[in-house]
Short mmCIF file of C-alpha atoms in Angstrom, two decimals:
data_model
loop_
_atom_site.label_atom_id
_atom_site.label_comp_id
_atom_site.label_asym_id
_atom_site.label_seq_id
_atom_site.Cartn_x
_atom_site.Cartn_y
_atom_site.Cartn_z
CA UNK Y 1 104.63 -52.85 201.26
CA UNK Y 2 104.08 -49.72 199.00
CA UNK Y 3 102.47 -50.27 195.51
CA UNK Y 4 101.49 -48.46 192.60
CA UNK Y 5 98.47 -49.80 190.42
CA UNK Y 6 97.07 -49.28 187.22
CA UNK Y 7 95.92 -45.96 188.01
CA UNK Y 8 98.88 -44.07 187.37
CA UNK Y 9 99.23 -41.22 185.27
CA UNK Y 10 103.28 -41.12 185.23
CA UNK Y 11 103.27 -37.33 186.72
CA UNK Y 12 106.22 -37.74 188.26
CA UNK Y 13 105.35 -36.40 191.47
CA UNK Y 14 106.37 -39.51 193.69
CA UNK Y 15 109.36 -40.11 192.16
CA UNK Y 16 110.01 -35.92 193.33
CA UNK Y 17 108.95 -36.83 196.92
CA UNK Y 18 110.78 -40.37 197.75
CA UNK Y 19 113.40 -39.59 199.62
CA UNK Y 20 115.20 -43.06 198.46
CA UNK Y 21 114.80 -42.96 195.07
CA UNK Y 22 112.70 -45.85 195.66
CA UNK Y 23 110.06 -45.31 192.39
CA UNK Y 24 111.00 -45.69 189.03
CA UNK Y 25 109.60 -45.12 185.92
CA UNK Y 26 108.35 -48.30 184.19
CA UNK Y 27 105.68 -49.23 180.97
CA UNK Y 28 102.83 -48.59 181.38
CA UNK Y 29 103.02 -47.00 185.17
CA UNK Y 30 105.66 -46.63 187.76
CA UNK Y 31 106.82 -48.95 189.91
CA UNK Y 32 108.18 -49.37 193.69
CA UNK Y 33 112.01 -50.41 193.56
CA UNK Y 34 111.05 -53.01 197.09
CA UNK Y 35 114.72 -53.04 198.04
CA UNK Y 36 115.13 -49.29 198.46
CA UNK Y 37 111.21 -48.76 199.71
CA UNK Y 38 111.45 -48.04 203.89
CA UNK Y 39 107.61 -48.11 203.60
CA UNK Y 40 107.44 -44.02 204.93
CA UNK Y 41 104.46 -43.53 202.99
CA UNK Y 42 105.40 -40.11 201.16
CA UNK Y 43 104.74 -40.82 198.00
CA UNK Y 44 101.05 -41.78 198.77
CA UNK Y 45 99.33 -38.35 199.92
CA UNK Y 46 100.87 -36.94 196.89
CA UNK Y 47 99.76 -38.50 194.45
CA UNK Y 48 96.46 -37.12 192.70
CA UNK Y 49 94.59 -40.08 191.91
CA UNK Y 50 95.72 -42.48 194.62
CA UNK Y 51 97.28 -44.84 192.62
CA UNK Y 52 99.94 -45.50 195.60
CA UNK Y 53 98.65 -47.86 198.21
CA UNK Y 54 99.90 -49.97 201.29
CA UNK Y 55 99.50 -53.25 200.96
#
């Protein structure tokens, strides 16, 4: 399971790179919509302070 912690600057740049539409924008930080996430791990290498993780 893919998650995105507190560490989140909102750049926008996973929600570019999922190809499921699986990240959303929440308050304060984005967030993993679980029922569309496949897990492909995309979204982590791009982000620039490695908020995304695998649980």
């Amino acid at each position: 399971m893919i998650y995105i912690d507190k560490e989140c600057l909102r750049c926008n740049a996973c929600v570019v790179v999922c190809p499921f539409e699986a990240i959303e924008e929440g308050d304060p930080i984005y967030k993993i919509i679980e029922s569309k996430c496949t897990s492909c791990e995309k979204c982590i290498p791009i982000c620039p302070v490695k908020a995304i993780k695998k649980k």
